[in-house]
PDB file of C-alpha atoms in Angstrom:
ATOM      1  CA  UNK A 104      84.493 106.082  95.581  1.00 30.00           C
ATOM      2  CA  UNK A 105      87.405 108.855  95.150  1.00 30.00           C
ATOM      3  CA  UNK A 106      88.168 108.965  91.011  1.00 31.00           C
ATOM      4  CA  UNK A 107      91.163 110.196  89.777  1.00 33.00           C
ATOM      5  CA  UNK A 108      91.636 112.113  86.756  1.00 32.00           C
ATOM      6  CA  UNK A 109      93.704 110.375  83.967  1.00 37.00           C
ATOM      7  CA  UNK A 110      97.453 109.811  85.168  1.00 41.00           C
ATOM      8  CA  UNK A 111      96.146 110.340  88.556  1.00 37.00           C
ATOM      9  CA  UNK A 112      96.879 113.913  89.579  1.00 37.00           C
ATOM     10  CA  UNK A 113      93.862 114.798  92.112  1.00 34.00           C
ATOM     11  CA  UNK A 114      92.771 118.106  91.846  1.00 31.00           C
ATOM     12  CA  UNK A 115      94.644 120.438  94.234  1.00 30.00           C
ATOM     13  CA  UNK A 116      92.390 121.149  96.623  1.00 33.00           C
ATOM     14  CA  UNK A 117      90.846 117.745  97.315  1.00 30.00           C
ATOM     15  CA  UNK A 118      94.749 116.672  97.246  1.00 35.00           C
ATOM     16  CA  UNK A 119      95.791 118.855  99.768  1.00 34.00           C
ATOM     17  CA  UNK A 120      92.783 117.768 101.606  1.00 30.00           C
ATOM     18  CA  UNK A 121      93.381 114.234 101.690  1.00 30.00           C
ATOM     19  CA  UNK A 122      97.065 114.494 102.432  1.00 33.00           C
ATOM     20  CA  UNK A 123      96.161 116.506 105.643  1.00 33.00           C
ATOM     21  CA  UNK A 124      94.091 113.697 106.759  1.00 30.00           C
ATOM     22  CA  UNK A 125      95.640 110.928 108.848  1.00 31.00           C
ATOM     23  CA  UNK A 126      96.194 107.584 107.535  1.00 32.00           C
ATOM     24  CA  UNK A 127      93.195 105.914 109.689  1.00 28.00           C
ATOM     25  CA  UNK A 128      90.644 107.831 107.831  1.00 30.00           C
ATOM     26  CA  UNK A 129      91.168 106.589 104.252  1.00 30.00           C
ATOM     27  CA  UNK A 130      90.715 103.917 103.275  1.00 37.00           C
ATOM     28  CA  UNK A 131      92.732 102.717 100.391  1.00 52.00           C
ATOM     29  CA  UNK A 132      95.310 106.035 100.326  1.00 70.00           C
ATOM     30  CA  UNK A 133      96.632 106.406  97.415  1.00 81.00           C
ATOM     31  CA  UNK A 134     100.067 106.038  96.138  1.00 90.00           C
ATOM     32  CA  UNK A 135     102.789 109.778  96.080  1.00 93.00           C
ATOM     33  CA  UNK A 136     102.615 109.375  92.756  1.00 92.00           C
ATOM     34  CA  UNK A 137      99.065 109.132  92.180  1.00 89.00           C
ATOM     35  CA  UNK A 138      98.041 112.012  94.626  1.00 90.00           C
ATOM     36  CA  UNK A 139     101.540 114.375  93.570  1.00 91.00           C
ATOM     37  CA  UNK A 140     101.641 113.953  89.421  1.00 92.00           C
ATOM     38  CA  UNK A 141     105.135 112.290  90.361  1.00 96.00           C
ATOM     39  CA  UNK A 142     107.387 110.917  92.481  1.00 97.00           C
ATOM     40  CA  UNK A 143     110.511 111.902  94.422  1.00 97.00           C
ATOM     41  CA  UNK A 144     113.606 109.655  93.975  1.00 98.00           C
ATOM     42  CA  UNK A 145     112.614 107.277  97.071  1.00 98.00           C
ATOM     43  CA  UNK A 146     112.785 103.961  96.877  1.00 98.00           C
ATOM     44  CA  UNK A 147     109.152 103.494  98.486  1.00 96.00           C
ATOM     45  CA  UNK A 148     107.517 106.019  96.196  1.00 97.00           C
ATOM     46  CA  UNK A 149     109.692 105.253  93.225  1.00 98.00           C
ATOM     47  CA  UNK A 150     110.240 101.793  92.969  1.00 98.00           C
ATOM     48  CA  UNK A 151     108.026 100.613  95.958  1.00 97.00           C
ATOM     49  CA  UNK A 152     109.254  97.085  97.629  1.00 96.00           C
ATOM     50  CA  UNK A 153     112.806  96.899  95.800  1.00 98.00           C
ATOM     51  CA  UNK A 154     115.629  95.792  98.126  1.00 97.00           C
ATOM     52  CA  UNK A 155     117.803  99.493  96.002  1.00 97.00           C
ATOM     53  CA  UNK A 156     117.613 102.028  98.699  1.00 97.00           C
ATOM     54  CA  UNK A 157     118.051 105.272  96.406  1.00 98.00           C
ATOM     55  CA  UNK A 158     119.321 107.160  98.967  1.00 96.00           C
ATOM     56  CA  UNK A 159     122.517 105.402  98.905  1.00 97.00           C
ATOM     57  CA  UNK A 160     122.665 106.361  94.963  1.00 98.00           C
ATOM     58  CA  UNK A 161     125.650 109.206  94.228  1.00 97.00           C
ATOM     59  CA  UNK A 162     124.148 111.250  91.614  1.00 98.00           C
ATOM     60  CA  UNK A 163     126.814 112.676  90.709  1.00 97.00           C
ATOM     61  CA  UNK A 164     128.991 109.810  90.187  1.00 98.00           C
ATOM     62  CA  UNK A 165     129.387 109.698  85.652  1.00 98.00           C
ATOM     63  CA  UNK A 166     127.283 105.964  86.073  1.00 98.00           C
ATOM     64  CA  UNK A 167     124.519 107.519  87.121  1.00 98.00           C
ATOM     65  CA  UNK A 168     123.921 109.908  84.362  1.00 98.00           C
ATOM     66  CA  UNK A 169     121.250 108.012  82.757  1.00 98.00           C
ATOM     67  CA  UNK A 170     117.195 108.587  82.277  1.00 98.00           C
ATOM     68  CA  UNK A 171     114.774 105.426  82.178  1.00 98.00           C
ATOM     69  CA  UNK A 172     112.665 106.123  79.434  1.00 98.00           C
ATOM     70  CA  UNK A 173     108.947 104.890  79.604  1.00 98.00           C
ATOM     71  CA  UNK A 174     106.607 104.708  77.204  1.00 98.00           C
ATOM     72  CA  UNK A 175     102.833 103.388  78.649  1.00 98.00           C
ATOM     73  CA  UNK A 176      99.338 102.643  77.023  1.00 98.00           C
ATOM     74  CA  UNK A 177     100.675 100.520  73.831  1.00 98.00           C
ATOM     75  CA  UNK A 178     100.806  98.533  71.732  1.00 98.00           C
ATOM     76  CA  UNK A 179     100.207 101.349  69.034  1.00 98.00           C
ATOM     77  CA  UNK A 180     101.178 102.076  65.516  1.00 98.00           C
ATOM     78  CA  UNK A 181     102.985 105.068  66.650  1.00 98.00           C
ATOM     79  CA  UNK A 182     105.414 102.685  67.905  1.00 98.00           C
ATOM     80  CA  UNK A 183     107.201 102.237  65.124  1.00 98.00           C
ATOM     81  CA  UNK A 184     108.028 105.562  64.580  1.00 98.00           C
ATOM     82  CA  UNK A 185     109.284 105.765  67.727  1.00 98.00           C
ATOM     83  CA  UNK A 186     111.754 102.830  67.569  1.00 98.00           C
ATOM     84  CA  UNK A 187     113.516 104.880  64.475  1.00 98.00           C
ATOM     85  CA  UNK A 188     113.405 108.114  66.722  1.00 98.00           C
ATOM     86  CA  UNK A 189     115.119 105.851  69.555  1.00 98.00           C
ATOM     87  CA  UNK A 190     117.294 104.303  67.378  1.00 98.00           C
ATOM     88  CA  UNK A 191     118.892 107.440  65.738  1.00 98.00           C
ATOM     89  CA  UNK A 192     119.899 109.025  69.024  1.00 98.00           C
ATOM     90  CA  UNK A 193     121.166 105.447  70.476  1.00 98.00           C
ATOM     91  CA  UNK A 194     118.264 105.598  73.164  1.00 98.00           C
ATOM     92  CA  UNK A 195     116.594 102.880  74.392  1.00 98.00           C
ATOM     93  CA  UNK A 196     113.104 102.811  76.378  1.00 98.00           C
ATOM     94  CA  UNK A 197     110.951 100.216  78.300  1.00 99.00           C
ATOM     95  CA  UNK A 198     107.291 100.222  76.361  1.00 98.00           C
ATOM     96  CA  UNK A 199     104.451  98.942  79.191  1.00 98.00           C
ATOM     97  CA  UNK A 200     101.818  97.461  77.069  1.00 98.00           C
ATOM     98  CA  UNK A 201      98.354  96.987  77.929  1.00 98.00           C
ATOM     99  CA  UNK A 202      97.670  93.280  77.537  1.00 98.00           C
ATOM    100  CA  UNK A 203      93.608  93.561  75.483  1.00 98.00           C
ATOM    101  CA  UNK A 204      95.493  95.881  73.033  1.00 98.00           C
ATOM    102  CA  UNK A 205      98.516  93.184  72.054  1.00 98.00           C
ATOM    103  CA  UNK A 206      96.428  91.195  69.260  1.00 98.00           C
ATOM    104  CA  UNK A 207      95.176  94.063  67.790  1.00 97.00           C
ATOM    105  CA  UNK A 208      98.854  95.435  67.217  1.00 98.00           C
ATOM    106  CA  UNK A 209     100.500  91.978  67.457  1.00 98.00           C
ATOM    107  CA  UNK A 210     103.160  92.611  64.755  1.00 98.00           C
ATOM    108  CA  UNK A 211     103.980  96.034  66.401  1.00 98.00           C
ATOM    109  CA  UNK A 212     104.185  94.472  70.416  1.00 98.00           C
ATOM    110  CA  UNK A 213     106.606  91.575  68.706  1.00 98.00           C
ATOM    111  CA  UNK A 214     108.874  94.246  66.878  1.00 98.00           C
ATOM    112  CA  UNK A 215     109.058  96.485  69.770  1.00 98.00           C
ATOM    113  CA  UNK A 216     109.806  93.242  71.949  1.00 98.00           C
ATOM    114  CA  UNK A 217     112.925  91.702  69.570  1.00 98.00           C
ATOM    115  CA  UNK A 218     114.047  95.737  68.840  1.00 98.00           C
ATOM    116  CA  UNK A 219     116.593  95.144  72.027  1.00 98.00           C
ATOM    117  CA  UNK A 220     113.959  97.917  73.791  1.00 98.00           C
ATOM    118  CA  UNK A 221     112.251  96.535  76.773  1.00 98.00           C
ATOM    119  CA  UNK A 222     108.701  95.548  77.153  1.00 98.00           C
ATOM    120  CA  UNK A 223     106.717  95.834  80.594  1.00 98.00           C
ATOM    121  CA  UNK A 224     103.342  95.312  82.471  1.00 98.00           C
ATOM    122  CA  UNK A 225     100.719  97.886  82.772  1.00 98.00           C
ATOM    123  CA  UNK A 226      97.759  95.406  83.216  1.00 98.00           C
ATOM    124  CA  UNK A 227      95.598  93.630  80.931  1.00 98.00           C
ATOM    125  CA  UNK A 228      92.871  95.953  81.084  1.00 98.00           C
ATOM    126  CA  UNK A 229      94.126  99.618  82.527  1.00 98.00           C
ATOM    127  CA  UNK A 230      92.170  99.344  85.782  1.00 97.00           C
ATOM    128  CA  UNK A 231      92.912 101.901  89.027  1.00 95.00           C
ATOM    129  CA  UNK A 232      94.516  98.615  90.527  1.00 96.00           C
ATOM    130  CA  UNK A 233      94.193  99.131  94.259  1.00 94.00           C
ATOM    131  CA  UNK A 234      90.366  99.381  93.948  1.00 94.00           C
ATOM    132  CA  UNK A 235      89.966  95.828  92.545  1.00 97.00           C
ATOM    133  CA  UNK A 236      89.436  92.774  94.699  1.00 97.00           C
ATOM    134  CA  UNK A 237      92.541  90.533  95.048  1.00 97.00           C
ATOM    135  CA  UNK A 238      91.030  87.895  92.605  1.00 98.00           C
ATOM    136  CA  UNK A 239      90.605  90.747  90.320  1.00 98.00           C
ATOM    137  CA  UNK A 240      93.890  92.074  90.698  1.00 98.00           C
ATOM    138  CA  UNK A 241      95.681  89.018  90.193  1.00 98.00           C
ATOM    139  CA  UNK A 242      93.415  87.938  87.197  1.00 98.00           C
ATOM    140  CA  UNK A 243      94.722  91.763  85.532  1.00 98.00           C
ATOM    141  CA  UNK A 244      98.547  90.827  86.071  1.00 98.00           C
ATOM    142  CA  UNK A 245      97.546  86.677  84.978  1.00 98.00           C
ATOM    143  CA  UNK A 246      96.330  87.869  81.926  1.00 98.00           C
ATOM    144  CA  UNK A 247      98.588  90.307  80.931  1.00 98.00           C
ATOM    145  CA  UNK A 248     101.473  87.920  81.333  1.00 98.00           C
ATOM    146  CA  UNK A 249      99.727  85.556  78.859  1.00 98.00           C
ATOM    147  CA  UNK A 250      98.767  88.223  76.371  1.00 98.00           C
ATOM    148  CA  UNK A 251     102.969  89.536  76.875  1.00 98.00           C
ATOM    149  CA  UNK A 252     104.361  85.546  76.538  1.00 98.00           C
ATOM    150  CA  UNK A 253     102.078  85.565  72.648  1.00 98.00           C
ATOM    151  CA  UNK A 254     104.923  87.696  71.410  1.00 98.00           C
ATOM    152  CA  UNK A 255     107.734  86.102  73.321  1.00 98.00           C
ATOM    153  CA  UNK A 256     108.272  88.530  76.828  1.00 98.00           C
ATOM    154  CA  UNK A 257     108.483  87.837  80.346  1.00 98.00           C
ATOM    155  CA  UNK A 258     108.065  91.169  81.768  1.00 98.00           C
ATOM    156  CA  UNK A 259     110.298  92.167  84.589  1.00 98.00           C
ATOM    157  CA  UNK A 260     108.604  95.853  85.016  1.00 99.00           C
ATOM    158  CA  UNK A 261     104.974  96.700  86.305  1.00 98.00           C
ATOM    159  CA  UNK A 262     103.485 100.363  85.609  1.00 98.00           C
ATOM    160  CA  UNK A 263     100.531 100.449  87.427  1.00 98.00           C
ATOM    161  CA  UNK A 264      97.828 102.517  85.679  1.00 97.00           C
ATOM    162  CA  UNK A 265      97.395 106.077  86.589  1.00 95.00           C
ATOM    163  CA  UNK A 266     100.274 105.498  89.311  1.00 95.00           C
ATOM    164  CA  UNK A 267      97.895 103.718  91.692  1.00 94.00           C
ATOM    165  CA  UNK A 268      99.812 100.674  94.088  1.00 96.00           C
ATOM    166  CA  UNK A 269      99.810 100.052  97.652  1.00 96.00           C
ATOM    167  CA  UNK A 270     102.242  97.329  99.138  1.00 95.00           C
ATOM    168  CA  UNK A 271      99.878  94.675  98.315  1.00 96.00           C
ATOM    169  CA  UNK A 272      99.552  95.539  94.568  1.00 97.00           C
ATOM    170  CA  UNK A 273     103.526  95.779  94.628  1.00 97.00           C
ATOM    171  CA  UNK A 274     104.224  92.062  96.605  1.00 97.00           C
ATOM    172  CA  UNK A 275     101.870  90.632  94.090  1.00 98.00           C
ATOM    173  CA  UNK A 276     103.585  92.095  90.744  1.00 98.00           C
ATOM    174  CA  UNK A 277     106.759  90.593  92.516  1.00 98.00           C
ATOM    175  CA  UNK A 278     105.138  87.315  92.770  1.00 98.00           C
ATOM    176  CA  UNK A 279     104.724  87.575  89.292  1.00 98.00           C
ATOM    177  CA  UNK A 280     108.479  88.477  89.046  1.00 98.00           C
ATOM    178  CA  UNK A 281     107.772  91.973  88.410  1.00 98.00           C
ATOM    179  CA  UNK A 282     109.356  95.097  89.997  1.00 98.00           C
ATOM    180  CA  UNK A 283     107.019  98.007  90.320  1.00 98.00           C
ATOM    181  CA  UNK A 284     108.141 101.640  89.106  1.00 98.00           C
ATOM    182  CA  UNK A 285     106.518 104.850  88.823  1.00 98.00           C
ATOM    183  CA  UNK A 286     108.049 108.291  87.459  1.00 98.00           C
ATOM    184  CA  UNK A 287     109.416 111.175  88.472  1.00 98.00           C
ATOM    185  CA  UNK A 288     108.672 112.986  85.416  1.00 97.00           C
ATOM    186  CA  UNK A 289     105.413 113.193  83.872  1.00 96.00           C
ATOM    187  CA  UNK A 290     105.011 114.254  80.172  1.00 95.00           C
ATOM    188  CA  UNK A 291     101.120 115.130  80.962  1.00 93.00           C
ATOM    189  CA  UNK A 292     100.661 114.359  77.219  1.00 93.00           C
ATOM    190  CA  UNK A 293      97.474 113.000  78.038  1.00 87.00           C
ATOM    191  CA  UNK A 294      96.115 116.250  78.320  1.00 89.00           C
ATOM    192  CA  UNK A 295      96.407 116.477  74.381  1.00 83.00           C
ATOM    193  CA  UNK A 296      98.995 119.343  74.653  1.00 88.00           C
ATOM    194  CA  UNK A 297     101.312 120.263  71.807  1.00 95.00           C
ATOM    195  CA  UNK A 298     105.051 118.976  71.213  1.00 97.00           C
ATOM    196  CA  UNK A 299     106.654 122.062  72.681  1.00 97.00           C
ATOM    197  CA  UNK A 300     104.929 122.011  75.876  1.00 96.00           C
ATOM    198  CA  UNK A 301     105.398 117.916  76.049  1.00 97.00           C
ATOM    199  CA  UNK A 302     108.892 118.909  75.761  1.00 97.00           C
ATOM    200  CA  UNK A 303     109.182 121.813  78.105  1.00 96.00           C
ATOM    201  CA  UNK A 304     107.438 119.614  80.969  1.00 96.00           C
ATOM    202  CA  UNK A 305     110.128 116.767  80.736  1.00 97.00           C
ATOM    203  CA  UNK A 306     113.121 118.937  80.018  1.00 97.00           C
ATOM    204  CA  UNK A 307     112.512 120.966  83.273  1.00 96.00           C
ATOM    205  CA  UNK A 308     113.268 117.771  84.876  1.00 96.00           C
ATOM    206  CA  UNK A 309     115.759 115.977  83.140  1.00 98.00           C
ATOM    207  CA  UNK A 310     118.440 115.105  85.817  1.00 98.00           C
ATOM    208  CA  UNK A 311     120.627 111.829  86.730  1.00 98.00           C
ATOM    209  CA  UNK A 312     118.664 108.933  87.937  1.00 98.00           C
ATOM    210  CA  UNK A 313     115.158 110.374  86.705  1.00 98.00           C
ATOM    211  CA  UNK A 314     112.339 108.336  85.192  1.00 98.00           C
ATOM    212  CA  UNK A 315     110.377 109.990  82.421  1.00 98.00           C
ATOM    213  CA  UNK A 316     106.568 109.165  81.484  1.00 98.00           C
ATOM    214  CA  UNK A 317     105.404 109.462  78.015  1.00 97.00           C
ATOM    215  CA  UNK A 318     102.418 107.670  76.095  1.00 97.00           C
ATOM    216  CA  UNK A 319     102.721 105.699  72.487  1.00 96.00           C
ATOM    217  CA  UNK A 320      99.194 106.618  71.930  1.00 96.00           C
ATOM    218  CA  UNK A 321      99.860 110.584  71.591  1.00 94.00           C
ATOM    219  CA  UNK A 322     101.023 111.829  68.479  1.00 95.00           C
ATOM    220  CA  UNK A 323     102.273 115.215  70.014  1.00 96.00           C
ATOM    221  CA  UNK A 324     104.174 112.662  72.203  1.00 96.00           C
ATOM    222  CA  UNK A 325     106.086 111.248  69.084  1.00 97.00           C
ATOM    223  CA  UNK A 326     106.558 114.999  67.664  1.00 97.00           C
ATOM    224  CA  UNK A 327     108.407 116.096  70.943  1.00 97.00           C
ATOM    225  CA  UNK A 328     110.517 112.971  71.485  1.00 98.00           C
ATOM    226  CA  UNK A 329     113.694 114.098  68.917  1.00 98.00           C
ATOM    227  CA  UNK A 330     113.700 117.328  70.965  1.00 98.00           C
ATOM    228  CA  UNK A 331     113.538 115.476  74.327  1.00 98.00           C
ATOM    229  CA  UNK A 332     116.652 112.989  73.555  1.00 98.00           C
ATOM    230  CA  UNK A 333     119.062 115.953  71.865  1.00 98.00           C
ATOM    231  CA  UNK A 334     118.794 118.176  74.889  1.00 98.00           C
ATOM    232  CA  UNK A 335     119.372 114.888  77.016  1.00 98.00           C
ATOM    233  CA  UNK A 336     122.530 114.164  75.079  1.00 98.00           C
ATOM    234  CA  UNK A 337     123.524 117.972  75.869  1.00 98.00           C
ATOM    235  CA  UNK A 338     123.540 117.451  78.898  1.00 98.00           C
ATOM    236  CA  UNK A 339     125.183 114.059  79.045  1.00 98.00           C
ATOM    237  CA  UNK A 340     122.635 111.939  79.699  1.00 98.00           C
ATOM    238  CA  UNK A 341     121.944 108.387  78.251  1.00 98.00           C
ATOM    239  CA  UNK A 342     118.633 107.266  78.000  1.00 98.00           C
ATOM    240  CA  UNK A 343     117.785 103.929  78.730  1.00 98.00           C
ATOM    241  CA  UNK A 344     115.612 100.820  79.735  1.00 98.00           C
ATOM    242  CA  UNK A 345     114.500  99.919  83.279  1.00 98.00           C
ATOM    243  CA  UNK A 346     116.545  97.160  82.922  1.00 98.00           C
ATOM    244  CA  UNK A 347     119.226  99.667  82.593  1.00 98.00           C
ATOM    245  CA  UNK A 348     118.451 102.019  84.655  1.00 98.00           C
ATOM    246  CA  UNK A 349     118.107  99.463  87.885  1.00 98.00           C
ATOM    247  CA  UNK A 350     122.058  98.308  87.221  1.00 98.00           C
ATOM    248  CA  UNK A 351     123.227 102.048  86.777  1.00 98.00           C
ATOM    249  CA  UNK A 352     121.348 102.605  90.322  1.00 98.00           C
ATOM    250  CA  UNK A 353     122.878  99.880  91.551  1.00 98.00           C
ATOM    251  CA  UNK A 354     126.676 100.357  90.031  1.00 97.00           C
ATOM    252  CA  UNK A 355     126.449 104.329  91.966  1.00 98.00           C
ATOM    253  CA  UNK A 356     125.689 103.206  95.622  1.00 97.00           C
ATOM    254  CA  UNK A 357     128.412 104.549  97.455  1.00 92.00           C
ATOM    255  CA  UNK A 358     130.114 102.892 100.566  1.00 83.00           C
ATOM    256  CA  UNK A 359     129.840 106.531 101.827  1.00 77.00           C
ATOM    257  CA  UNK A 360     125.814 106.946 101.484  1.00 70.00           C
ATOM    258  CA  UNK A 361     125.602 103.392 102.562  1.00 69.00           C
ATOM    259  CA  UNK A 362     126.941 104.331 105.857  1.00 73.00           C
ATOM    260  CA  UNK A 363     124.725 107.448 106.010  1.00 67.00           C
ATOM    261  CA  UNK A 364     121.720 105.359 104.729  1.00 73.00           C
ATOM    262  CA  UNK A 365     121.749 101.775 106.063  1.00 72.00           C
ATOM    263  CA  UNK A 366     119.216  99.766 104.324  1.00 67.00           C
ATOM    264  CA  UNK A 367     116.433  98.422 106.656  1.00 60.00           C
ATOM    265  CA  UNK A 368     116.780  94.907 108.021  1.00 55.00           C
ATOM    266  CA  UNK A 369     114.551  92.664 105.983  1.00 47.00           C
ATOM    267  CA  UNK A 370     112.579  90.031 108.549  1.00 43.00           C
TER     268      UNK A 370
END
């Protein structure tokens, strides 16, 4: 079985390998995401199944000058913290908690859930999804949503762990009511970097529309986050919730890119 390293980023060579190799021959192919560190602003590697085709979006228009903020792998008691760093720069963010960590940090998931932030899915256990049988899939997003509904959300956001969803995976977190996302800019704070380069690797990519990947759990992550939001509000940028971010999208389709881009006819 193919593993992937922590936020999914194969090494290069094995990447480049299995991207050359046609769809037949693997079985269970990974999502962009997973196999690229990030992905592009496409709907189907973005925000795979959602009826917002991105590439009606105008960038440039001033509504779309907003950054979805997520923040993965809590509950954690850096989250606190983090709601006062969010709160002084009039940010918001969409936390994805993992549901076995909620009644450990109960009080923390139920402050972060009432702070007018947003609270999403990222599994009840932090499996690679797509290598799970379907029981076991849908077992991961049942329990979740019970461990999310003890303090009082009904999460409209999935992260998949370390970026990993095929179609299935996706049509099942929208049974749940769920839209999937992914990210088009990864912190890589995983890898136990310091603030400065945390902050370099999102910076680099701060742009209109983008969706930016941290982690509650990382301290350095916490430490680069002031630095983060005051070069985003330099450049004009707003960052906000999923929630958010979705409506923004949708507000900056453009009659114009519409007619360039016609969505595909749903059966």
């Amino acid at each position: 079985m193919m593993t992937l390293f922590r936020r999914a980023v194969l090494p290069f060579g094995l990447a480049a390998a299995l991207l050359c190799l046609p769809a037949s021959a693997m079985s269970g192919q990974r999502s962009y995401a997973a196999t690229h560190g990030a992905a592009p602003f496409v709907t189907q590697h973005l925000i795979p199944g959602s009826d917002l085709d991105l590439a009606q979006v105008d960038l440039t228009l001033p509504s779309a000058r907003v950054v979805a903020l997520t923040i993965d792998d809590g509950p954690d008691g850096h989250d606190p913290h983090i709601l006062d760093i969010l709160r002084a720069h009039g940010a918001k963010a969409t936390f994805f908690y993992i549901g076995t960590k909620i009644p450990e940090h109960h009080d923390i998931a139920r402050m972060v859930a009432t702070s007018g932030n947003e609270v999403g899915s990222h599994t009840q256990t932090h499996p690679m999804t797509t290598d799970l049988k379907p029981a076991e899939r849908e077992w991961n997003l049942a329990q979740a949503e019970k461990a999310l509904a003890s303090v009082g959300v009904t999460a409209t956001w999935f992260r998949p762990p370390y970026g990993d969803v095929d179609d299935a995976l996706a049509a099942l977190a929208r049974r749940h009511g769920m839209a999937t996302v992914l990210w088009t800019a990864d912190s890589q704070d995983w890898k136990d970097t310091g603030p400065d380069i945390i902050r370099h690797r999102i910076v680099e990519r701060l742009a209109p529309g983008a969706v930016v990947l941290m982690h509650s759990t990382k301290a350095a992550t916490v430490a680069a986050l002031p630095a983060i939001l005051e070069e985003g509000e330099r450049r004009g940028l707003r960052f906000v919730t999923m929630s958010d971010w979705d409506a923004a999208m949708r507000q900056s389709v453009t009659p114009e890119l519409a007619l360039l881009h016609p969505a595909p006819r749903r059966r």
